[in-house]
Amino acid sequence: MKARQKLLAGVAACLCVTGASQVARATESGASLYVPGFKSAAYGIVPPPGFYFETDLYSYSGRLSAGKSTQLGGAVLANVKVQARAGFLTATWVTPAEILGGNLGFAATLPVGDPRVSAGAVVATPRFGRVLGDKMRDSDFLVGDPVLTSFIGWHKGNFHWQVGASASIPSGAYRDDALSNLSFNRLIGDIYVAATWLDPSIGLEVSGSAGYEINGRNYATQYTSGNAIHADLAISQYLTKELSVGFLAAHYQQVTRDSGAGDHLGSYRGRTTAVGGTISYTFNVAGAPISTRLKILREVKVENRPRGTIALLTIALPLGAPAAPGATPAAVHGD
C-alpha cells in the first residue's frame, strides 16, 4: 500500500487538471483550442483538493503543403509556414466539494507568446502584413484569450476519470490587420471526458480522452469555424516512482464545415493524426513535489492544416502547504 501511495502521489499531487492550456492549431487560419497530446498521459487523474500552478511551454514548427491554401483574417495565402513559441500559465483549484462522489475543480489559463507566420504567395484579398518582395510575414509577442475550465474527478482503485468543459473567452490582443495572432477572437467551447488506469504494482499507466469542440464566429472576419472531435491516447511505464516514459497518439477532425460571409475557401475541414513520446520526472524542492513532463509529437497525416512537430514542456507544483504524505486521490476518497 505504501508503494502504491508513493507512485500515485508522484503522478497526481502536482497535476493541474485544466483541459485548457491550448494554442492555435486548426479551423480558421489553422487555429483551434485543442492541441494534440495535451489531454494524454495521466490526464484522468484529478489531484487532491488544493491549489496548483502549472506552466506549459509550447513549441510548434510546421508548414502547409505548396498545393494548399489557407485563410488568415480575410486573406487567402499559399506556401504558409507557421512557428509558435508560447507559454500557458494555469491556476487550478480542486475543491473539497463533491458532486456525485467526485471532486469539483476549476482552472484558469492565460496564454502568452510569439506566433510567427510567413506566406510565399497571396491568393486573394491581401489586406495586411509586412511585404518583403513576394513574401508576407508577421510575428509579435501577444497575450491570447483566457480559458476557463470546470471539471469533476473520481477515483476507484486503479481507475481514475473526469469530465469537464472549457471555454475560450475572446478578450485577448487580437489584431485584425495582422497574419499572426494568439487570440482566436471567437468563443470556443470544449466538452471532454478522460480516464486513467494506473497499476502501481507494475508501474503501468494507460490514459485516454475524447472531446467535442464547438466554435463560434469571428466577427472581425465574418468567419465561422466548424466544430470538431478530438481524442488522445497515452501508454506509460514507470521505471521508478519518479520517472516514466511512454507513447502518445492524438487525432483531431472537423465534423462540420467552415462557413460565413468571410469564408473564401468553402468546405474547409481540417484533420490531423500525431504520434510521439513522453518522459516525466517528479522531484521535491523544500518538501514540495515538482512534476515535469516533456512531450514531442509529429503530425503524420494531415488535411487542410500545416504539418509539423509539437513540443510541450510542463512544470506543475502545488501552492501553499505541500501535499501530506499519502494524500493521493485514492486516499482522499477513502479507497
mmCIF file of C-alpha atoms in Angstrom:
data_model
loop_
_atom_site.group_PDB
_atom_site.id
_atom_site.type_symbol
_atom_site.label_atom_id
_atom_site.label_comp_id
_atom_site.label_asym_id
_atom_site.label_seq_id
_atom_site.Cartn_x
_atom_site.Cartn_y
_atom_site.Cartn_z
ATOM 1 C CA MET A 1 0.000 0.000 0.000
ATOM 2 C CA LYS A 2 2.847 2.377 0.822
ATOM 3 C CA ALA A 3 4.457 1.862 -2.633
ATOM 4 C CA ARG A 4 1.067 2.439 -4.239
ATOM 5 C CA GLN A 5 0.642 5.736 -2.388
ATOM 6 C CA LYS A 6 4.118 6.957 -3.328
ATOM 7 C CA LEU A 7 3.620 6.250 -7.025
ATOM 8 C CA LEU A 8 0.179 7.858 -7.138
ATOM 9 C CA ALA A 9 1.482 10.885 -5.247
ATOM 10 C CA GLY A 10 4.235 11.309 -7.811
ATOM 11 C CA VAL A 11 1.700 11.167 -10.621
ATOM 12 C CA ALA A 12 -1.162 13.160 -9.158
ATOM 13 C CA ALA A 13 -0.068 15.554 -6.446
ATOM 14 C CA CYS A 14 1.230 18.106 -8.940
ATOM 15 C CA LEU A 15 -1.237 17.580 -11.786
ATOM 16 C CA CYS A 16 -3.068 20.804 -12.640
ATOM 17 C CA VAL A 17 -6.041 19.326 -14.460
ATOM 18 C CA THR A 18 -7.007 22.189 -16.732
ATOM 19 C CA GLY A 19 -8.319 20.928 -20.037
ATOM 20 C CA ALA A 20 -7.460 24.460 -21.019
ATOM 21 C CA SER A 21 -3.860 25.178 -21.896
ATOM 22 C CA GLN A 22 -4.264 25.208 -25.622
ATOM 23 C CA VAL A 23 -2.889 27.013 -28.639
ATOM 24 C CA ALA A 24 -3.652 27.829 -32.268
ATOM 25 C CA ARG A 25 -3.927 24.681 -34.408
ATOM 26 C CA ALA A 26 -6.976 24.165 -36.831
ATOM 27 C CA THR A 27 -10.126 25.699 -38.491
ATOM 28 C CA GLU A 28 -9.800 29.434 -39.396
ATOM 29 C CA SER A 29 -6.092 30.093 -40.054
ATOM 30 C CA GLY A 30 -5.404 26.569 -38.784
ATOM 31 C CA ALA A 31 -6.253 27.605 -35.201
ATOM 32 C CA SER A 32 -8.177 25.675 -32.541
ATOM 33 C CA LEU A 33 -8.447 25.314 -28.778
ATOM 34 C CA TYR A 34 -7.264 21.693 -28.948
ATOM 35 C CA VAL A 35 -3.583 20.765 -29.100
ATOM 36 C CA PRO A 36 -2.609 17.158 -29.958
ATOM 37 C CA GLY A 37 -1.105 15.460 -26.928
ATOM 38 C CA PHE A 38 -2.354 17.835 -24.252
ATOM 39 C CA LYS A 39 -5.063 15.608 -22.786
ATOM 40 C CA SER A 40 -2.923 12.481 -22.702
ATOM 41 C CA ALA A 41 -0.652 10.966 -20.025
ATOM 42 C CA ALA A 42 -2.247 10.783 -16.545
ATOM 43 C CA TYR A 43 -4.982 13.171 -17.642
ATOM 44 C CA GLY A 44 -7.777 11.225 -15.965
ATOM 45 C CA ILE A 45 -6.247 11.775 -12.508
ATOM 46 C CA VAL A 46 -7.559 14.772 -10.580
ATOM 47 C CA PRO A 47 -5.147 15.722 -7.747
ATOM 48 C CA PRO A 48 -6.234 16.057 -4.092
ATOM 49 C CA PRO A 49 -8.161 19.182 -3.028
ATOM 50 C CA GLY A 50 -5.918 22.240 -3.017
ATOM 51 C CA PHE A 51 -4.409 24.945 -5.193
ATOM 52 C CA TYR A 52 -1.947 24.222 -8.021
ATOM 53 C CA PHE A 53 0.050 26.156 -10.584
ATOM 54 C CA GLU A 54 1.209 24.908 -13.976
ATOM 55 C CA THR A 55 3.342 26.342 -16.767
ATOM 56 C CA ASP A 56 3.145 24.734 -20.197
ATOM 57 C CA LEU A 57 5.871 25.768 -22.629
ATOM 58 C CA TYR A 58 4.771 25.106 -26.210
ATOM 59 C CA SER A 59 6.757 24.984 -29.430
ATOM 60 C CA TYR A 60 5.428 24.252 -32.907
ATOM 61 C CA SER A 61 7.036 24.373 -36.338
ATOM 62 C CA GLY A 62 5.110 23.394 -39.455
ATOM 63 C CA ARG A 63 4.132 24.310 -42.971
ATOM 64 C CA LEU A 64 1.183 23.906 -45.319
ATOM 65 C CA SER A 65 1.916 21.924 -48.471
ATOM 66 C CA ALA A 66 2.622 24.058 -51.537
ATOM 67 C CA GLY A 67 -0.578 22.913 -53.244
ATOM 68 C CA LYS A 68 -2.836 24.034 -50.368
ATOM 69 C CA SER A 69 -4.133 27.445 -49.358
ATOM 70 C CA THR A 70 -5.344 28.723 -46.011
ATOM 71 C CA GLN A 71 -7.163 31.811 -44.806
ATOM 72 C CA LEU A 72 -5.998 34.348 -42.241
ATOM 73 C CA GLY A 73 -8.185 37.319 -41.421
ATOM 74 C CA GLY A 74 -9.723 37.591 -44.881
ATOM 75 C CA ALA A 75 -6.572 36.929 -46.928
ATOM 76 C CA VAL A 76 -6.144 33.614 -48.751
ATOM 77 C CA LEU A 77 -2.492 32.567 -48.627
ATOM 78 C CA ALA A 78 -0.324 29.777 -50.022
ATOM 79 C CA ASN A 79 3.059 28.265 -49.102
ATOM 80 C CA VAL A 80 2.433 29.100 -45.451
ATOM 81 C CA LYS A 81 4.955 28.404 -42.688
ATOM 82 C CA VAL A 82 3.998 28.560 -39.015
ATOM 83 C CA GLN A 83 6.137 28.783 -35.885
ATOM 84 C CA ALA A 84 4.884 29.316 -32.364
ATOM 85 C CA ARG A 85 6.697 29.742 -29.080
ATOM 86 C CA ALA A 86 4.234 30.240 -26.249
ATOM 87 C CA GLY A 87 3.669 29.765 -22.559
ATOM 88 C CA PHE A 88 0.401 28.916 -20.829
ATOM 89 C CA LEU A 89 0.017 29.969 -17.201
ATOM 90 C CA THR A 90 -2.624 27.951 -15.371
ATOM 91 C CA ALA A 91 -4.003 28.229 -11.848
ATOM 92 C CA THR A 92 -6.141 25.297 -10.652
ATOM 93 C CA TRP A 93 -8.347 24.878 -7.607
ATOM 94 C CA VAL A 94 -9.554 21.384 -6.709
ATOM 95 C CA THR A 95 -12.279 21.998 -4.148
ATOM 96 C CA PRO A 96 -13.274 19.692 -1.287
ATOM 97 C CA ALA A 97 -16.851 19.872 -2.577
ATOM 98 C CA GLU A 98 -18.196 16.674 -4.115
ATOM 99 C CA ILE A 99 -20.729 16.154 -6.898
ATOM 100 C CA LEU A 100 -21.976 12.593 -7.331
ATOM 101 C CA GLY A 101 -18.968 11.464 -5.296
ATOM 102 C CA GLY A 102 -16.386 13.317 -7.421
ATOM 103 C CA ASN A 103 -14.288 16.362 -6.553
ATOM 104 C CA LEU A 104 -15.252 19.631 -8.243
ATOM 105 C CA GLY A 105 -12.442 21.783 -9.645
ATOM 106 C CA PHE A 106 -11.834 24.990 -11.581
ATOM 107 C CA ALA A 107 -8.941 26.290 -13.655
ATOM 108 C CA ALA A 108 -7.984 29.489 -15.478
ATOM 109 C CA THR A 109 -5.306 29.730 -18.178
ATOM 110 C CA LEU A 110 -3.643 32.758 -19.750
ATOM 111 C CA PRO A 111 -1.633 32.210 -22.963
ATOM 112 C CA VAL A 112 1.301 34.461 -23.875
ATOM 113 C CA GLY A 113 3.814 34.066 -26.671
ATOM 114 C CA ASP A 114 5.178 34.810 -30.104
ATOM 115 C CA PRO A 115 3.352 33.162 -33.042
ATOM 116 C CA ARG A 116 5.126 33.601 -36.384
ATOM 117 C CA VAL A 117 3.525 33.215 -39.809
ATOM 118 C CA SER A 118 5.029 33.646 -43.263
ATOM 119 C CA ALA A 119 3.442 33.171 -46.684
ATOM 120 C CA GLY A 120 5.078 32.768 -50.078
ATOM 121 C CA ALA A 121 2.037 33.877 -52.084
ATOM 122 C CA VAL A 122 -1.150 35.898 -51.646
ATOM 123 C CA VAL A 123 -4.020 34.237 -53.499
ATOM 124 C CA ALA A 124 -6.748 36.770 -52.714
ATOM 125 C CA THR A 125 -7.606 39.917 -50.685
ATOM 126 C CA PRO A 126 -4.149 40.931 -49.463
ATOM 127 C CA ARG A 127 -5.231 43.165 -46.565
ATOM 128 C CA PHE A 128 -2.297 43.273 -44.243
ATOM 129 C CA GLY A 129 1.122 42.055 -43.293
ATOM 130 C CA ARG A 130 4.653 43.229 -43.918
ATOM 131 C CA VAL A 131 5.548 42.639 -47.548
ATOM 132 C CA LEU A 132 9.141 41.666 -48.326
ATOM 133 C CA GLY A 133 9.483 41.065 -52.059
ATOM 134 C CA ASP A 134 6.849 38.459 -52.890
ATOM 135 C CA LYS A 135 6.553 37.213 -49.274
ATOM 136 C CA MET A 136 4.449 38.208 -46.304
ATOM 137 C CA ARG A 137 5.479 37.522 -42.747
ATOM 138 C CA ASP A 138 4.421 38.644 -39.310
ATOM 139 C CA SER A 139 5.280 37.996 -35.654
ATOM 140 C CA ASP A 140 4.791 39.732 -32.315
ATOM 141 C CA PHE A 141 4.678 38.978 -28.593
ATOM 142 C CA LEU A 142 0.986 38.677 -27.742
ATOM 143 C CA VAL A 143 -1.479 37.847 -24.989
ATOM 144 C CA GLY A 144 -4.096 35.295 -26.020
ATOM 145 C CA ASP A 145 -7.670 34.620 -24.952
ATOM 146 C CA PRO A 146 -8.117 33.433 -21.354
ATOM 147 C CA VAL A 147 -9.541 29.930 -20.966
ATOM 148 C CA LEU A 148 -11.828 28.912 -18.094
ATOM 149 C CA THR A 149 -12.405 25.267 -17.163
ATOM 150 C CA SER A 150 -14.566 23.328 -14.720
ATOM 151 C CA PHE A 151 -14.218 19.599 -14.074
ATOM 152 C CA ILE A 152 -15.255 16.762 -11.757
ATOM 153 C CA GLY A 153 -12.920 13.855 -10.974
ATOM 154 C CA TRP A 154 -13.490 10.397 -9.488
ATOM 155 C CA HIS A 155 -11.229 7.588 -8.243
ATOM 156 C CA LYS A 156 -11.836 3.909 -7.623
ATOM 157 C CA GLY A 157 -8.912 1.586 -7.069
ATOM 158 C CA ASN A 158 -6.548 1.822 -10.038
ATOM 159 C CA PHE A 159 -9.133 3.638 -12.154
ATOM 160 C CA HIS A 160 -9.423 7.440 -12.277
ATOM 161 C CA TRP A 161 -11.669 9.522 -14.501
ATOM 162 C CA GLN A 162 -13.017 13.029 -15.018
ATOM 163 C CA VAL A 163 -15.451 15.044 -17.092
ATOM 164 C CA GLY A 164 -15.009 18.732 -17.861
ATOM 165 C CA ALA A 165 -15.810 21.722 -20.015
ATOM 166 C CA SER A 166 -13.617 24.619 -21.154
ATOM 167 C CA ALA A 167 -14.428 27.986 -22.707
ATOM 168 C CA SER A 168 -12.026 30.294 -24.533
ATOM 169 C CA ILE A 169 -13.186 33.889 -23.957
ATOM 170 C CA PRO A 170 -12.468 36.263 -26.905
ATOM 171 C CA SER A 171 -10.782 39.048 -24.938
ATOM 172 C CA GLY A 172 -7.103 38.722 -25.889
ATOM 173 C CA ALA A 173 -4.944 41.008 -28.024
ATOM 174 C CA TYR A 174 -6.472 40.168 -31.416
ATOM 175 C CA ARG A 175 -5.053 42.090 -34.404
ATOM 176 C CA ASP A 176 -7.360 42.073 -37.434
ATOM 177 C CA ASP A 177 -4.652 43.662 -39.604
ATOM 178 C CA ALA A 178 -2.005 41.017 -38.962
ATOM 179 C CA LEU A 179 -1.130 37.498 -40.068
ATOM 180 C CA SER A 180 -0.221 36.061 -36.663
ATOM 181 C CA ASN A 181 -2.461 36.009 -33.606
ATOM 182 C CA LEU A 182 -2.524 34.129 -30.325
ATOM 183 C CA SER A 183 -6.138 35.208 -29.779
ATOM 184 C CA PHE A 184 -8.895 33.343 -31.649
ATOM 185 C CA ASN A 185 -11.315 36.312 -31.419
ATOM 186 C CA ARG A 186 -14.202 33.846 -31.206
ATOM 187 C CA LEU A 187 -15.950 31.995 -28.420
ATOM 188 C CA ILE A 188 -14.852 28.348 -28.268
ATOM 189 C CA GLY A 189 -16.267 25.627 -26.041
ATOM 190 C CA ASP A 190 -14.837 22.167 -25.429
ATOM 191 C CA ILE A 191 -16.541 19.277 -23.623
ATOM 192 C CA TYR A 192 -14.341 16.307 -22.741
ATOM 193 C CA VAL A 193 -14.020 13.052 -20.792
ATOM 194 C CA ALA A 194 -10.740 11.486 -19.686
ATOM 195 C CA ALA A 195 -9.739 8.308 -17.874
ATOM 196 C CA THR A 196 -6.540 6.804 -16.468
ATOM 197 C CA TRP A 197 -5.804 3.256 -15.347
ATOM 198 C CA LEU A 198 -2.674 3.092 -13.204
ATOM 199 C CA ASP A 199 -1.396 -0.123 -11.619
ATOM 200 C CA PRO A 200 1.317 0.831 -9.102
ATOM 201 C CA SER A 201 2.333 -2.799 -8.627
ATOM 202 C CA ILE A 202 3.708 -2.982 -12.187
ATOM 203 C CA GLY A 203 4.101 0.755 -12.880
ATOM 204 C CA LEU A 204 1.868 0.691 -15.982
ATOM 205 C CA GLU A 205 -0.405 3.604 -16.876
ATOM 206 C CA VAL A 206 -2.926 3.813 -19.735
ATOM 207 C CA SER A 207 -4.782 7.098 -20.306
ATOM 208 C CA GLY A 208 -7.283 8.254 -22.880
ATOM 209 C CA SER A 209 -9.520 11.250 -23.526
ATOM 210 C CA ALA A 210 -12.130 12.344 -26.046
ATOM 211 C CA GLY A 211 -13.843 15.662 -26.617
ATOM 212 C CA TYR A 212 -16.059 17.804 -28.790
ATOM 213 C CA GLU A 213 -15.045 21.355 -29.728
ATOM 214 C CA ILE A 214 -17.721 23.958 -30.547
ATOM 215 C CA ASN A 215 -16.594 27.070 -32.442
ATOM 216 C CA GLY A 216 -18.282 30.466 -32.633
ATOM 217 C CA ARG A 217 -17.910 33.260 -35.187
ATOM 218 C CA ASN A 218 -15.006 35.662 -35.571
ATOM 219 C CA TYR A 219 -16.970 38.858 -36.193
ATOM 220 C CA ALA A 220 -13.888 40.771 -37.336
ATOM 221 C CA THR A 221 -13.553 38.443 -40.341
ATOM 222 C CA GLN A 222 -17.172 37.132 -40.518
ATOM 223 C CA TYR A 223 -15.738 33.600 -40.412
ATOM 224 C CA THR A 224 -17.409 30.733 -38.538
ATOM 225 C CA SER A 225 -15.113 27.784 -37.886
ATOM 226 C CA GLY A 226 -16.509 24.254 -37.934
ATOM 227 C CA ASN A 227 -16.919 22.031 -34.889
ATOM 228 C CA ALA A 228 -14.530 19.144 -34.283
ATOM 229 C CA ILE A 229 -13.886 15.937 -32.346
ATOM 230 C CA HIS A 230 -10.562 15.000 -30.780
ATOM 231 C CA ALA A 231 -9.011 12.058 -28.955
ATOM 232 C CA ASP A 232 -5.734 11.269 -27.172
ATOM 233 C CA LEU A 233 -4.086 8.037 -26.029
ATOM 234 C CA ALA A 234 -1.043 7.561 -23.790
ATOM 235 C CA ILE A 235 0.681 4.405 -22.551
ATOM 236 C CA SER A 236 3.434 4.951 -19.977
ATOM 237 C CA GLN A 237 5.734 2.740 -17.931
ATOM 238 C CA TYR A 238 7.106 3.927 -14.583
ATOM 239 C CA LEU A 239 10.754 2.909 -14.297
ATOM 240 C CA THR A 240 10.833 4.294 -10.757
ATOM 241 C CA LYS A 241 8.180 6.092 -8.707
ATOM 242 C CA GLU A 242 9.651 9.391 -10.025
ATOM 243 C CA LEU A 243 10.480 8.543 -13.664
ATOM 244 C CA SER A 244 8.269 7.332 -16.521
ATOM 245 C CA VAL A 245 8.475 7.034 -20.318
ATOM 246 C CA GLY A 246 5.635 6.496 -22.751
ATOM 247 C CA PHE A 247 3.964 6.531 -26.164
ATOM 248 C CA LEU A 248 1.459 9.175 -27.336
ATOM 249 C CA ALA A 249 -1.123 9.291 -30.129
ATOM 250 C CA ALA A 250 -3.640 12.025 -30.932
ATOM 251 C CA HIS A 251 -6.332 12.723 -33.522
ATOM 252 C CA TYR A 252 -8.327 15.866 -34.399
ATOM 253 C CA GLN A 253 -11.026 16.095 -37.061
ATOM 254 C CA GLN A 254 -13.569 18.725 -38.046
ATOM 255 C CA VAL A 255 -17.061 17.285 -38.373
ATOM 256 C CA THR A 256 -18.813 20.419 -39.659
ATOM 257 C CA ARG A 257 -17.597 22.789 -42.376
ATOM 258 C CA ASP A 258 -16.378 26.349 -42.002
ATOM 259 C CA SER A 259 -18.880 28.991 -43.099
ATOM 260 C CA GLY A 260 -19.780 32.674 -43.037
ATOM 261 C CA ALA A 261 -19.501 35.632 -45.377
ATOM 262 C CA GLY A 262 -15.735 35.749 -44.781
ATOM 263 C CA ASP A 263 -15.164 32.129 -45.786
ATOM 264 C CA HIS A 264 -13.427 32.183 -49.203
ATOM 265 C CA LEU A 265 -12.359 28.524 -49.298
ATOM 266 C CA GLY A 266 -15.686 26.707 -48.973
ATOM 267 C CA SER A 267 -15.917 23.404 -47.094
ATOM 268 C CA TYR A 268 -12.533 23.694 -45.420
ATOM 269 C CA ARG A 269 -12.384 20.841 -42.898
ATOM 270 C CA GLY A 270 -9.134 20.131 -41.100
ATOM 271 C CA ARG A 271 -7.838 16.915 -39.582
ATOM 272 C CA THR A 272 -4.579 15.609 -38.209
ATOM 273 C CA THR A 273 -3.101 12.500 -36.615
ATOM 274 C CA ALA A 274 0.045 12.807 -34.490
ATOM 275 C CA VAL A 275 2.254 10.267 -32.727
ATOM 276 C CA GLY A 276 5.173 10.694 -30.364
ATOM 277 C CA GLY A 277 6.630 10.033 -26.950
ATOM 278 C CA THR A 278 6.794 11.437 -23.443
ATOM 279 C CA ILE A 279 9.074 11.372 -20.413
ATOM 280 C CA SER A 280 8.175 12.610 -16.929
ATOM 281 C CA TYR A 281 10.101 13.157 -13.728
ATOM 282 C CA THR A 282 8.933 14.247 -10.276
ATOM 283 C CA PHE A 283 11.237 15.668 -7.589
ATOM 284 C CA ASN A 284 10.914 17.576 -4.313
ATOM 285 C CA VAL A 285 12.001 21.131 -3.531
ATOM 286 C CA ALA A 286 11.718 22.200 0.111
ATOM 287 C CA GLY A 287 9.236 19.376 0.638
ATOM 288 C CA ALA A 288 7.011 20.363 -2.281
ATOM 289 C CA PRO A 289 6.654 17.922 -5.207
ATOM 290 C CA ILE A 290 7.523 19.389 -8.620
ATOM 291 C CA SER A 291 6.191 17.491 -11.625
ATOM 292 C CA THR A 292 7.840 17.867 -15.047
ATOM 293 C CA ARG A 293 6.849 16.260 -18.339
ATOM 294 C CA LEU A 294 8.190 16.555 -21.890
ATOM 295 C CA LYS A 295 6.029 15.559 -24.866
ATOM 296 C CA ILE A 296 7.106 15.513 -28.505
ATOM 297 C CA LEU A 297 4.698 14.598 -31.309
ATOM 298 C CA ARG A 298 4.985 14.539 -35.091
ATOM 299 C CA GLU A 299 1.919 15.076 -37.264
ATOM 300 C CA VAL A 300 1.894 12.116 -39.650
ATOM 301 C CA LYS A 301 -1.388 12.527 -41.518
ATOM 302 C CA VAL A 302 -2.822 15.983 -42.153
ATOM 303 C CA GLU A 303 -5.587 17.551 -44.244
ATOM 304 C CA ASN A 304 -6.099 21.322 -44.704
ATOM 305 C CA ARG A 305 -3.644 22.163 -41.924
ATOM 306 C CA PRO A 306 0.071 22.764 -41.556
ATOM 307 C CA ARG A 307 2.110 19.624 -40.862
ATOM 308 C CA GLY A 308 4.783 19.920 -38.231
ATOM 309 C CA THR A 309 6.305 18.933 -34.900
ATOM 310 C CA ILE A 310 4.852 19.731 -31.475
ATOM 311 C CA ALA A 311 6.892 20.013 -28.270
ATOM 312 C CA LEU A 312 5.372 20.573 -24.819
ATOM 313 C CA LEU A 313 7.227 21.025 -21.529
ATOM 314 C CA THR A 314 5.014 21.042 -18.432
ATOM 315 C CA ILE A 315 6.105 22.136 -14.953
ATOM 316 C CA ALA A 316 3.494 21.838 -12.195
ATOM 317 C CA LEU A 317 3.504 22.296 -8.433
ATOM 318 C CA PRO A 318 1.079 22.685 -5.512
ATOM 319 C CA LEU A 319 0.599 26.132 -3.991
ATOM 320 C CA GLY A 320 0.697 26.663 -0.241
ATOM 321 C CA ALA A 321 1.492 23.778 2.065
ATOM 322 C CA PRO A 322 2.879 20.675 0.335
ATOM 323 C CA ALA A 323 0.524 17.739 -0.033
ATOM 324 C CA ALA A 324 0.591 15.493 3.016
ATOM 325 C CA PRO A 325 2.267 12.097 2.603
ATOM 326 C CA GLY A 326 -0.218 9.613 1.223
ATOM 327 C CA ALA A 327 -2.645 12.383 0.177
ATOM 328 C CA THR A 328 -3.377 10.648 -3.082
ATOM 329 C CA PRO A 329 -6.643 10.647 -4.996
ATOM 330 C CA ALA A 330 -7.348 7.146 -3.667
ATOM 331 C CA ALA A 331 -6.657 8.207 -0.074
ATOM 332 C CA VAL A 332 -8.806 11.336 -0.379
ATOM 333 C CA HIS A 333 -11.792 9.263 -1.439
ATOM 334 C CA GLY A 334 -11.212 6.541 1.092
ATOM 335 C CA ASP A 335 -10.343 3.755 -1.394
#
